[in-house]
CSV table of C-alpha atoms in Angstrom, one decimal:
chain,number,residue,atom,x,y,z
A,1,MET,CA,11.8,-10.0,-24.1
A,2,SER,CA,13.5,-6.9,-25.7
A,3,ALA,CA,16.1,-7.1,-28.4
A,4,THR,CA,18.7,-6.0,-25.9
A,5,THR,CA,17.8,-8.6,-23.4
A,6,ARG,CA,17.5,-11.5,-25.8
A,7,ASN,CA,20.9,-10.6,-27.4
A,8,ALA,CA,22.5,-10.3,-23.9
A,9,SER,CA,21.0,-13.6,-22.9
A,10,ALA,CA,22.5,-15.4,-25.9
A,11,ALA,CA,25.9,-13.8,-25.3
A,12,THR,CA,25.8,-14.7,-21.6
A,13,SER,CA,25.3,-18.4,-22.4
A,14,ALA,CA,28.3,-18.3,-24.6
A,15,VAL,CA,30.5,-16.5,-22.1
A,16,HIS,CA,29.5,-18.9,-19.4
A,17,GLY,CA,30.5,-21.8,-21.7
A,18,THR,CA,27.1,-23.3,-22.6
A,19,VAL,CA,25.8,-23.1,-26.1
A,20,THR,CA,22.8,-25.3,-27.1
A,21,GLY,CA,23.7,-27.7,-24.4
A,22,LYS,CA,27.4,-28.1,-25.2
A,23,LYS,CA,30.4,-26.9,-23.3
A,24,PHE,CA,32.7,-24.4,-25.0
A,25,ASP,CA,35.7,-22.8,-23.3
A,26,GLY,CA,36.3,-20.1,-25.9
A,27,VAL,CA,39.2,-21.8,-27.7
A,28,LEU,CA,38.5,-22.8,-31.3
A,29,PRO,CA,39.6,-26.2,-32.5
A,30,VAL,CA,42.3,-26.1,-35.2
A,31,LYS,CA,39.9,-27.8,-37.7
A,32,GLU,CA,37.5,-24.9,-37.4
A,33,LYS,CA,40.2,-22.3,-37.8
A,34,ILE,CA,41.3,-24.1,-41.0
A,35,ALA,CA,37.7,-24.1,-42.1
A,36,TYR,CA,37.6,-20.3,-41.5
A,37,LEU,CA,40.8,-20.0,-43.5
A,38,SER,CA,39.1,-21.7,-46.4
A,39,THR,CA,36.4,-19.0,-46.6
A,40,ASP,CA,38.8,-16.2,-47.3
A,41,MET,CA,40.9,-18.4,-49.6
A,42,ALA,CA,37.8,-18.9,-51.7
A,43,GLY,CA,36.8,-15.3,-51.5
A,44,ASN,CA,40.2,-14.0,-52.5
A,45,LEU,CA,40.7,-16.6,-55.2
A,46,LEU,CA,37.9,-15.0,-57.1
A,47,TYR,CA,37.7,-11.5,-55.7
A,48,SER,CA,41.4,-10.8,-55.8
A,49,SER,CA,41.3,-11.9,-59.4
A,50,LEU,CA,38.7,-9.3,-60.0
A,51,GLY,CA,40.7,-6.6,-58.3
A,52,THR,CA,44.0,-7.5,-59.9
A,53,TYR,CA,43.0,-8.4,-63.5
A,54,ILE,CA,39.6,-6.9,-64.3
A,55,MET,CA,40.8,-3.5,-65.4
A,56,PHE,CA,43.5,-5.1,-67.5
A,57,PHE,CA,40.9,-7.6,-68.9
A,58,TYR,CA,38.6,-4.7,-69.8
A,59,THR,CA,41.3,-2.5,-71.4
A,60,ASP,CA,43.7,-5.0,-73.1
A,61,VAL,CA,41.4,-8.0,-73.7
A,62,PHE,CA,37.8,-6.9,-73.9
A,63,GLY,CA,38.6,-3.5,-75.6
A,64,ILE,CA,37.1,-1.0,-73.2
A,65,THR,CA,38.9,2.3,-72.6
A,66,ALA,CA,40.7,2.9,-69.3
A,67,ALA,CA,38.5,5.8,-68.4
A,68,ALA,CA,35.3,3.8,-69.1
A,69,ALA,CA,36.6,0.8,-67.1
A,70,GLY,CA,37.4,3.0,-64.2
A,71,TRP,CA,33.9,4.4,-64.1
A,72,ILE,CA,32.4,1.0,-64.4
A,73,LEU,CA,34.4,-0.2,-61.4
A,74,LEU,CA,33.5,2.8,-59.3
A,75,ILE,CA,29.8,2.7,-60.1
A,76,ALA,CA,29.7,-0.9,-59.0
A,77,ARG,CA,31.3,0.0,-55.7
A,78,ILE,CA,28.8,2.8,-55.1
A,79,GLY,CA,26.1,0.2,-55.5
A,80,ASP,CA,27.5,-1.4,-52.4
A,81,CYS,CA,26.4,1.7,-50.4
A,82,ILE,CA,23.0,0.0,-50.7
A,83,SER,CA,23.9,-3.7,-50.9
A,84,ALA,CA,26.2,-3.8,-47.9
A,85,PRO,CA,23.8,-2.7,-45.2
A,86,VAL,CA,21.0,-4.8,-46.9
A,87,TRP,CA,23.2,-7.9,-46.7
A,88,GLY,CA,24.1,-7.0,-43.1
A,89,SER,CA,20.5,-6.8,-42.2
A,90,ILE,CA,19.8,-10.1,-44.0
A,91,VAL,CA,22.5,-11.7,-41.8
A,92,ASP,CA,21.1,-10.2,-38.7
A,93,HIS,CA,17.6,-11.5,-39.6
A,94,THR,CA,18.9,-15.0,-40.3
A,95,LYS,CA,18.1,-17.7,-37.8
A,96,THR,CA,18.7,-21.3,-38.8
A,97,LYS,CA,19.8,-24.6,-37.2
A,98,TRP,CA,23.2,-24.1,-38.9
A,99,GLY,CA,23.7,-20.6,-37.4
A,100,GLN,CA,23.4,-17.0,-38.5
A,101,SER,CA,26.3,-16.5,-40.9
A,102,ARG,CA,27.4,-20.1,-41.7
A,103,PRO,CA,24.5,-21.0,-44.1
A,104,PHE,CA,25.5,-18.3,-46.5
A,105,PHE,CA,28.6,-20.3,-47.4
A,106,LEU,CA,26.2,-23.0,-48.7
A,107,TRP,CA,23.7,-20.7,-50.3
A,108,MET,CA,26.1,-18.2,-52.1
A,109,CYS,CA,29.0,-20.3,-53.2
A,110,VAL,CA,27.6,-21.3,-56.7
A,111,PRO,CA,26.2,-17.9,-57.5
A,112,PHE,CA,29.6,-16.4,-56.6
A,113,ALA,CA,31.5,-18.7,-58.9
A,114,ILE,CA,29.1,-18.2,-61.8
A,115,THR,CA,28.9,-14.4,-61.7
A,116,VAL,CA,32.7,-14.0,-61.5
A,117,PHE,CA,33.0,-16.4,-64.5
A,118,LEU,CA,30.6,-14.2,-66.5
A,119,ALA,CA,32.5,-11.0,-65.5
A,120,PHE,CA,35.6,-12.5,-67.3
A,121,THR,CA,33.7,-13.5,-70.4
A,122,ALA,CA,34.2,-11.3,-73.5
A,123,PRO,CA,31.3,-11.6,-76.0
A,124,ASN,CA,31.6,-10.0,-79.4
A,125,LEU,CA,29.6,-6.8,-78.9
A,126,PRO,CA,29.8,-3.2,-80.2
A,127,PRO,CA,31.6,-0.7,-77.9
A,128,MET,CA,28.4,0.4,-76.0
A,129,GLY,CA,27.3,-3.2,-75.7
A,130,LYS,CA,30.7,-4.1,-74.2
A,131,ALA,CA,30.4,-1.3,-71.6
A,132,VAL,CA,26.9,-2.4,-70.6
A,133,TYR,CA,27.8,-6.1,-70.4
A,134,ALA,CA,30.9,-5.3,-68.3
A,135,ALA,CA,28.9,-3.0,-66.0
A,136,VAL,CA,26.1,-5.4,-65.4
A,137,THR,CA,28.3,-8.5,-64.8
A,138,TYR,CA,30.7,-6.7,-62.7
A,139,ILE,CA,28.1,-5.0,-60.5
A,140,VAL,CA,26.4,-8.4,-59.9
A,141,ALA,CA,29.6,-10.3,-59.3
A,142,ALA,CA,31.7,-7.8,-57.4
A,143,GLY,CA,28.8,-6.0,-55.8
A,144,LEU,CA,25.7,-8.0,-55.0
A,145,VAL,CA,27.0,-11.5,-54.9
A,146,TYR,CA,30.4,-10.9,-53.4
A,147,THR,CA,28.9,-8.9,-50.6
A,148,GLY,CA,26.7,-11.8,-49.8
A,149,ILE,CA,29.8,-13.9,-49.2
A,150,GLN,CA,32.1,-11.3,-47.6
A,151,THR,CA,29.5,-10.1,-45.1
A,152,PRO,CA,29.0,-13.5,-43.3
A,153,ILE,CA,32.8,-14.2,-43.6
A,154,THR,CA,33.4,-11.1,-41.5
A,155,ALA,CA,30.3,-11.2,-39.3
A,156,ILE,CA,30.8,-14.8,-38.2
A,157,LEU,CA,34.0,-13.9,-36.3
A,158,SER,CA,32.1,-12.4,-33.4
A,159,ASN,CA,29.9,-15.5,-33.3
A,160,LEU,CA,32.8,-18.0,-33.4
A,161,THR,CA,34.0,-17.2,-29.9
A,162,PRO,CA,33.6,-14.5,-27.2
A,163,ASP,CA,37.4,-14.6,-26.5
A,164,PRO,CA,39.2,-11.5,-28.0
A,165,ALA,CA,42.5,-13.3,-28.2
A,166,GLU,CA,40.9,-16.3,-30.0
A,167,ARG,CA,39.3,-13.8,-32.4
A,168,VAL,CA,42.7,-12.4,-33.4
A,169,LYS,CA,44.0,-16.0,-33.9
A,170,ALA,CA,41.0,-17.0,-36.0
A,171,ASN,CA,41.3,-13.8,-38.0
A,172,THR,CA,45.0,-14.7,-38.6
A,173,PHE,CA,44.0,-18.0,-40.0
A,174,ARG,CA,41.4,-16.4,-42.2
A,175,LEU,CA,43.7,-13.8,-43.6
A,176,SER,CA,46.4,-16.4,-44.3
A,177,GLY,CA,43.8,-18.2,-46.3
A,178,GLY,CA,43.1,-15.0,-48.2
A,179,LEU,CA,46.9,-14.7,-48.9
A,180,PHE,CA,46.9,-18.2,-50.3
A,181,GLY,CA,44.0,-17.3,-52.5
A,182,THR,CA,45.8,-14.1,-53.7
A,183,PHE,CA,49.0,-16.1,-54.3
A,184,ILE,CA,47.3,-18.7,-56.5
A,185,THR,CA,45.6,-16.1,-58.6
A,186,ALA,CA,48.7,-13.9,-58.8
A,187,VAL,CA,51.0,-16.8,-59.8
A,188,CYS,CA,48.7,-18.9,-61.9
A,189,THR,CA,46.3,-16.5,-63.7
A,190,ILE,CA,48.3,-15.1,-66.5
A,191,PRO,CA,50.2,-18.4,-67.3
A,192,LEU,CA,46.8,-20.3,-67.1
A,193,VAL,CA,45.1,-17.7,-69.4
A,194,ASN,CA,47.9,-17.9,-72.0
A,195,TRP,CA,48.2,-21.7,-71.8
A,196,ALA,CA,44.4,-22.4,-72.0
A,197,GLY,CA,43.9,-19.9,-74.8
A,198,LYS,CA,46.7,-21.4,-76.9
A,199,ALA,CA,45.8,-25.0,-76.1
A,200,LEU,CA,42.2,-24.6,-77.1
A,201,THR,CA,42.6,-22.3,-80.2
A,202,GLY,CA,46.1,-23.1,-81.4
A,203,ALA,CA,47.1,-19.4,-80.9
A,204,THR,CA,47.3,-16.8,-78.1
A,205,ASN,CA,43.7,-16.1,-77.2
A,206,GLN,CA,43.3,-14.4,-73.8
A,207,LYS,CA,39.5,-14.2,-74.2
A,208,VAL,CA,39.2,-18.0,-74.2
A,209,GLY,CA,42.0,-18.3,-71.6
A,210,PHE,CA,40.2,-16.0,-69.1
A,211,MET,CA,37.0,-18.0,-69.4
A,212,VAL,CA,38.7,-21.4,-68.8
A,213,THR,CA,40.8,-20.0,-65.9
A,214,PHE,CA,37.8,-18.6,-64.1
A,215,ALA,CA,35.7,-21.7,-64.6
A,216,LEU,CA,38.5,-23.6,-62.8
A,217,TYR,CA,38.8,-21.0,-60.1
A,218,GLY,CA,35.0,-21.1,-59.6
A,219,VAL,CA,35.0,-24.9,-59.0
A,220,ILE,CA,37.8,-24.6,-56.4
A,221,ALA,CA,36.0,-21.7,-54.6
A,222,ILE,CA,32.8,-23.8,-54.4
A,223,ALA,CA,34.7,-26.7,-52.8
A,224,LEU,CA,36.4,-24.5,-50.3
A,225,LEU,CA,33.1,-22.8,-49.2
A,226,LEU,CA,31.3,-26.1,-48.8
A,227,PHE,CA,34.2,-27.3,-46.7
A,228,ALA,CA,33.8,-24.2,-44.5
A,229,PHE,CA,30.1,-24.7,-44.2
A,230,ARG,CA,30.6,-28.3,-43.1
A,231,ASN,CA,33.2,-27.6,-40.4
A,232,ILE,CA,32.6,-24.2,-38.9
A,233,ARG,CA,30.4,-23.8,-35.8
A,234,GLU,CA,29.0,-20.5,-34.4
A,235,HIS,CA,29.7,-21.2,-30.7
A,236,ASN,CA,28.8,-17.6,-29.6
A,237,TYR,CA,25.3,-17.9,-31.2
A,238,ASP,CA,22.3,-19.6,-29.7
A,239,PRO,CA,19.3,-20.0,-32.0
A,240,LYS,CA,17.1,-20.7,-29.0
A,241,THR,CA,17.5,-17.2,-27.6
A,242,GLN,CA,19.0,-15.1,-30.4
A,243,ASN,CA,16.0,-13.7,-32.4
A,244,PRO,CA,16.2,-11.9,-35.7
A,245,LEU,CA,17.2,-8.2,-35.3
A,246,PRO,CA,15.0,-5.7,-37.2
A,247,PHE,CA,16.9,-3.3,-39.5
A,248,LYS,CA,15.9,-0.2,-37.5
A,249,GLU,CA,17.3,-1.7,-34.3
A,250,SER,CA,20.5,-2.6,-36.1
A,251,LEU,CA,21.0,1.0,-37.1
A,252,HIS,CA,21.0,2.0,-33.4
A,253,ALA,CA,24.3,0.1,-33.0
A,254,ILE,CA,25.9,2.8,-35.2
A,255,LYS,CA,24.8,5.8,-33.1
A,256,GLY,CA,27.8,7.1,-31.1
A,257,ASN,CA,29.9,4.1,-32.2
A,258,TRP,CA,33.0,6.2,-32.9
A,259,PRO,CA,35.5,3.4,-33.1
A,260,TRP,CA,33.4,1.9,-35.8
A,261,ILE,CA,33.1,5.2,-37.7
A,262,ILE,CA,36.9,5.8,-37.4
A,263,LEU,CA,37.6,2.3,-38.6
A,264,ILE,CA,35.4,2.4,-41.7
A,265,VAL,CA,36.8,5.8,-42.8
A,266,ALA,CA,40.3,4.5,-42.4
A,267,PHE,CA,39.5,1.2,-44.1
A,268,VAL,CA,37.9,2.7,-47.2
A,269,ILE,CA,41.0,4.9,-47.7
A,270,PHE,CA,43.4,2.0,-47.0
A,271,TRP,CA,41.8,-0.1,-49.7
A,272,ILE,CA,42.5,2.5,-52.3
A,273,ALA,CA,46.2,1.7,-51.8
A,274,GLN,CA,45.7,-2.1,-51.7
A,275,GLU,CA,43.7,-2.2,-54.9
A,276,ASP,CA,45.9,0.3,-56.7
A,277,ARG,CA,49.1,-1.7,-55.9
A,278,MET,CA,47.5,-4.9,-57.2
A,279,SER,CA,45.8,-3.6,-60.3
A,280,VAL,CA,48.6,-1.3,-61.5
A,281,ALA,CA,51.3,-4.0,-61.0
A,282,VAL,CA,50.3,-5.5,-64.4
A,283,TYR,CA,50.7,-2.2,-66.2
A,284,TYR,CA,54.0,-1.4,-64.4
A,285,ALA,CA,55.4,-4.8,-65.4
A,286,LYS,CA,54.2,-4.7,-69.0
A,287,TYR,CA,55.2,-1.1,-69.8
A,288,ASN,CA,57.7,0.2,-67.3
A,289,LEU,CA,59.6,-3.1,-66.8
A,290,ASN,CA,58.9,-4.3,-70.4
A,291,ASN,CA,57.8,-7.8,-69.3
A,292,GLU,CA,54.1,-8.5,-68.6
A,293,ASN,CA,55.0,-11.8,-67.0
A,294,LEU,CA,56.8,-10.0,-64.2
A,295,ALA,CA,53.4,-9.1,-62.8
A,296,THR,CA,53.2,-12.8,-61.8
A,297,ILE,CA,56.2,-12.4,-59.6
A,298,LEU,CA,55.2,-9.0,-58.1
A,299,ASN,CA,51.6,-10.1,-57.3
A,300,GLY,CA,52.7,-13.7,-56.4
A,301,MET,CA,55.0,-12.2,-53.7
A,302,GLN,CA,51.8,-11.3,-51.7
A,303,ILE,CA,52.2,-14.8,-50.1
A,304,LEU,CA,55.1,-13.3,-48.1
A,305,GLY,CA,52.5,-11.5,-46.1
A,306,LEU,CA,52.0,-14.8,-44.3
A,307,ILE,CA,55.2,-14.0,-42.3
A,308,THR,CA,53.8,-10.9,-40.7
A,309,THR,CA,50.2,-12.2,-40.6
A,310,PHE,CA,51.2,-15.2,-38.3
A,311,LEU,CA,53.3,-12.9,-36.2
A,312,ILE,CA,50.3,-10.5,-35.5
A,313,PRO,CA,49.0,-12.1,-32.3
A,314,VAL,CA,52.5,-11.9,-30.8
A,315,ILE,CA,53.2,-8.3,-32.1
A,316,SER,CA,49.8,-7.1,-31.0
A,317,LYS,CA,50.2,-8.5,-27.5
A,318,LYS,CA,53.7,-7.0,-27.2
A,319,LEU,CA,52.6,-3.5,-28.1
A,320,GLY,CA,50.2,-3.3,-25.1
A,321,LYS,CA,46.8,-1.8,-24.6
A,322,ALA,CA,46.5,-0.3,-28.1
A,323,GLY,CA,48.3,-3.2,-29.7
A,324,LYS,CA,45.9,-3.7,-32.6
A,325,THR,CA,46.0,0.0,-33.6
A,326,ASP,CA,49.8,0.2,-33.2
A,327,THR,CA,50.3,-3.0,-35.1
A,328,MET,CA,48.3,-1.5,-38.0
A,329,ILE,CA,50.2,1.8,-37.9
A,330,ALA,CA,53.6,0.0,-37.8
A,331,GLY,CA,52.6,-2.1,-40.8
A,332,MET,CA,51.8,1.0,-42.8
A,333,VAL,CA,55.0,2.7,-41.8
A,334,MET,CA,56.9,-0.4,-43.0
A,335,ALA,CA,54.9,-0.4,-46.3
A,336,ILE,CA,55.7,3.3,-46.9
A,337,ILE,CA,59.4,2.6,-46.4
A,338,GLY,CA,59.3,-0.3,-48.9
A,339,GLN,CA,57.4,1.8,-51.5
A,340,LEU,CA,59.9,4.7,-51.3
A,341,LEU,CA,62.8,2.3,-51.6
A,342,LEU,CA,61.4,1.1,-54.9
A,343,LEU,CA,62.4,4.5,-56.4
A,344,THR,CA,66.1,3.6,-55.8
A,345,ALA,CA,66.0,0.2,-57.5
A,346,SER,CA,65.3,1.1,-61.1
A,347,HIS,CA,68.8,-0.4,-62.1
A,348,SER,CA,68.2,-3.8,-60.4
A,349,PHE,CA,65.1,-6.0,-60.6
A,350,ALA,CA,66.6,-8.1,-57.7
A,351,LEU,CA,66.8,-5.1,-55.5
A,352,PHE,CA,63.3,-4.0,-56.7
A,353,VAL,CA,61.9,-7.4,-55.5
A,354,VAL,CA,63.6,-7.0,-52.1
A,355,PHE,CA,62.0,-3.6,-51.5
A,356,TRP,CA,58.7,-4.8,-52.9
A,357,ALA,CA,58.8,-7.6,-50.3
A,358,ILE,CA,59.2,-5.0,-47.5
A,359,SER,CA,56.2,-3.2,-48.7
A,360,ILE,CA,54.1,-6.4,-48.9
A,361,LEU,CA,55.1,-7.5,-45.4
A,362,GLY,CA,54.0,-4.1,-44.0
A,363,ALA,CA,50.8,-3.9,-45.9
A,364,ALA,CA,49.8,-7.5,-44.8
A,365,MET,CA,50.4,-6.5,-41.2
A,366,ALA,CA,48.2,-3.5,-41.6
A,367,LEU,CA,45.5,-5.3,-43.6
A,368,ALA,CA,44.9,-7.9,-40.9
A,369,MET,CA,43.9,-5.6,-38.1
A,370,PRO,CA,40.6,-3.9,-39.2
A,371,PHE,CA,38.9,-7.3,-39.5
A,372,ALA,CA,39.7,-8.1,-35.9
A,373,MET,CA,38.8,-4.6,-34.8
A,374,LEU,CA,35.4,-4.8,-36.3
A,375,ALA,CA,34.4,-7.6,-33.9
A,376,ASP,CA,35.5,-5.2,-31.1
A,377,THR,CA,33.3,-2.4,-32.5
A,378,VAL,CA,30.3,-4.8,-32.4
A,379,ASP,CA,31.0,-5.1,-28.6
A,380,TYR,CA,31.2,-1.3,-28.4
A,381,GLY,CA,27.9,-0.9,-30.2
A,382,GLU,CA,26.3,-3.2,-27.6
A,383,TYR,CA,28.0,-1.4,-24.8
A,384,LYS,CA,26.9,2.1,-26.1
A,385,ASN,CA,23.4,1.3,-27.4
A,386,GLY,CA,22.4,-2.1,-26.1
A,387,ILE,CA,22.2,-3.5,-29.6
A,388,ARG,CA,24.5,-6.2,-31.0
A,389,ALA,CA,24.3,-5.9,-34.8
A,390,ALA,CA,27.2,-8.0,-36.0
A,391,GLY,CA,25.8,-8.4,-39.5
A,392,LEU,CA,25.2,-4.7,-40.2
A,393,LEU,CA,28.4,-3.4,-38.6
A,394,SER,CA,30.5,-6.1,-40.3
A,395,ALA,CA,28.8,-5.6,-43.7
A,396,VAL,CA,29.4,-1.9,-43.9
A,397,GLY,CA,32.8,-2.1,-42.0
A,398,ALA,CA,34.2,-4.8,-44.3
A,399,SER,CA,32.3,-5.4,-47.5
A,400,PHE,CA,31.4,-1.8,-48.2
A,401,CYS,CA,34.9,-0.5,-47.2
A,402,ILE,CA,36.7,-3.1,-49.4
A,403,GLN,CA,34.5,-2.6,-52.4
A,404,PHE,CA,34.1,1.2,-52.3
A,405,GLY,CA,37.8,1.6,-51.5
A,406,SER,CA,38.7,-0.9,-54.2
A,407,GLY,CA,36.5,1.1,-56.7
A,408,LEU,CA,38.4,4.2,-55.9
A,409,GLY,CA,41.6,2.2,-56.1
A,410,ASN,CA,40.7,1.4,-59.7
A,411,LEU,CA,39.2,4.7,-60.7
A,412,ILE,CA,42.0,7.0,-59.5
A,413,PRO,CA,44.8,5.3,-61.3
A,414,SER,CA,42.7,4.8,-64.4
A,415,LYS,CA,41.9,8.6,-64.5
A,416,ILE,CA,45.6,9.5,-63.9
A,417,MET,CA,46.8,7.1,-66.6
A,418,ALA,CA,44.1,8.3,-69.1
A,419,ALA,CA,45.0,12.0,-68.4
A,420,ALA,CA,48.6,11.2,-69.1
A,421,GLY,CA,47.8,9.7,-72.5
A,422,TYR,CA,47.8,5.9,-71.8
A,423,VAL,CA,46.7,3.8,-74.8
A,424,ALA,CA,46.3,0.1,-74.4
A,425,ASN,CA,48.7,-2.2,-76.2
A,426,GLN,CA,50.8,0.7,-77.5
A,427,THR,CA,54.3,2.0,-76.8
A,428,GLN,CA,53.6,4.4,-74.0
A,429,THR,CA,54.8,8.1,-73.9
A,430,PRO,CA,57.1,9.2,-71.1
A,431,ALA,CA,54.1,11.0,-69.5
A,432,ALA,CA,52.1,7.8,-69.5
A,433,LEU,CA,55.0,5.8,-68.0
A,434,ASN,CA,55.5,8.4,-65.3
A,435,ALA,CA,51.8,8.2,-64.5
A,436,ILE,CA,52.0,4.4,-64.1
A,437,GLN,CA,55.0,4.8,-61.8
A,438,PHE,CA,53.2,7.4,-59.7
A,439,CYS,CA,50.2,5.2,-59.3
A,440,PHE,CA,52.3,2.1,-58.5
A,441,ILE,CA,54.7,3.8,-56.0
A,442,TRP,CA,53.6,7.2,-54.8
A,443,LEU,CA,49.8,6.8,-54.5
A,444,PRO,CA,50.0,4.1,-51.9
A,445,VAL,CA,52.5,6.1,-49.9
A,446,ILE,CA,50.1,9.1,-49.8
A,447,VAL,CA,47.2,6.8,-48.8
A,448,TYR,CA,49.0,5.0,-46.0
A,449,ALA,CA,50.1,8.4,-44.5
A,450,VAL,CA,46.5,9.6,-44.4
A,451,VAL,CA,45.3,6.4,-42.8
A,452,ILE,CA,48.0,6.6,-40.1
A,453,VAL,CA,46.7,10.0,-39.1
A,454,ILE,CA,43.1,8.7,-38.9
A,455,MET,CA,44.0,5.6,-36.9
A,456,LEU,CA,45.7,7.7,-34.2
A,457,GLY,CA,42.1,8.5,-33.1
A,458,TYR,CA,41.3,4.9,-32.6
A,459,ARG,CA,44.0,4.2,-29.9
A,460,HIS,CA,41.9,5.8,-27.1
A,461,PHE,CA,39.0,3.4,-27.7
A,462,GLU,CA,41.1,0.3,-27.9
A,463,LYS,CA,42.7,1.1,-24.5
A,464,ASN,CA,39.1,1.1,-23.0
A,465,GLU,CA,38.2,-2.3,-24.4
A,466,PRO,CA,39.0,-4.3,-21.2
A,467,PHE,CA,36.5,-2.0,-19.3
A,468,ILE,CA,33.9,-2.4,-22.0
A,469,ARG,CA,34.2,-6.2,-21.9
A,470,ALA,CA,33.9,-6.2,-18.1
A,471,GLU,CA,30.8,-4.0,-18.3
A,472,LEU,CA,29.2,-6.2,-20.9
A,473,ALA,CA,29.8,-9.2,-18.8
A,474,LYS,CA,28.0,-7.6,-15.9
A,475,ARG,CA,25.0,-6.6,-18.0
A,476,ARG,CA,24.8,-10.1,-19.6
A,477,ALA,CA,24.9,-11.7,-16.2
A,478,ALA,CA,22.2,-9.4,-14.9
A,479,ALA,CA,20.0,-10.0,-18.0
A,480,ASP,CA,20.6,-13.8,-17.7
A,481,ALA,CA,19.5,-13.7,-14.1
A,482,ALA,CA,16.4,-11.7,-14.9
A,483,ALA,CA,15.5,-14.0,-17.8
């Protein structure tokens, strides 16, 4: 049986409602959606902490220059050019009684927690030793290990259900979990760091505080991923008929898959803005607003994204045939408006918070859509080339995009700030303060505008999705009859 036939046969059994002898109507139980929520909550609890605080930790706690920190973060992301497709192929090759993606929540949860903990550990080393230690631990934590968690989190969506509407709903749960994780790390990290450091040493000691905080976060993340492993089921995956997909065959799913190509280009660029806004918020609060603790408020407000995240299924449906694309574009327009309004609120922090909330609501709406779209590009790859490579397409389309875009989102502001004369823990010059403001407010505006232009090219493909699903159903039915 060919790879195309065996993949089609597996998909047919799911569409017809029979998976390993059990009936499934395409609608996911709430318990499984909550379990899917816990995966991204665990991922963001640790990964958002890396994105938000690692550059600050390197420059203001560990003692690495801003320029060196930026290069370390970018080099780590470039490593994902290799690790993302490798992890995707590993997922496509996986065949267990637990499923294809689900077992990775069990296998990777402890390594994930340990490597992030090590990344926020600051041993006493000479400058070069610090740079090497930071590079190694960050590359392992944010690159190799995180990709091993992020890839199955995204890839499993196409295996949870064949129903596109249910995929959007499940993805909404997942992203709400991610926002909870981001909220916890944004609100609790700096207070926990300061409290733990002082409680254990009798004085302010952020080195010790970061270690204690991320030991705690690691334990929570392990518990959440084990909960997900126990309760998630891959209803659209049948181990009896779904055989491991060779890497070369997986690559064929990319050929001519223009919606996937458009999406990954847009998503990489989009994540420059996301990472920039989170990482520079600490600097903006500390130096431009003269209160480092305000970063807790600014980043903690990410939880407001739940409002638009849970409205996404309704908004997407209302916007019609290109609802997912138009929802993403509308979110970025809203984020741009909020960012620009921040320029008018320098006299009032209360007004600043209101405009920042508008930007958060828009960004959250935009952020949610590419993950759901990736599942659709897996369908398109099967339609175009006869290969269903959920692991590879999801790994490159999510893990690589997030990490490479995040690396640029750290490098670009670090280079801008360094060029303007930023020096850690010093009174900043007007040029440095202007650079921080540009990175925090204007850089996301520029990035969102570029992504909007790119995503206009995706609308055509989304409008054809009903035809593609109908054609795949015919092929699967024919393959099932032949088998």
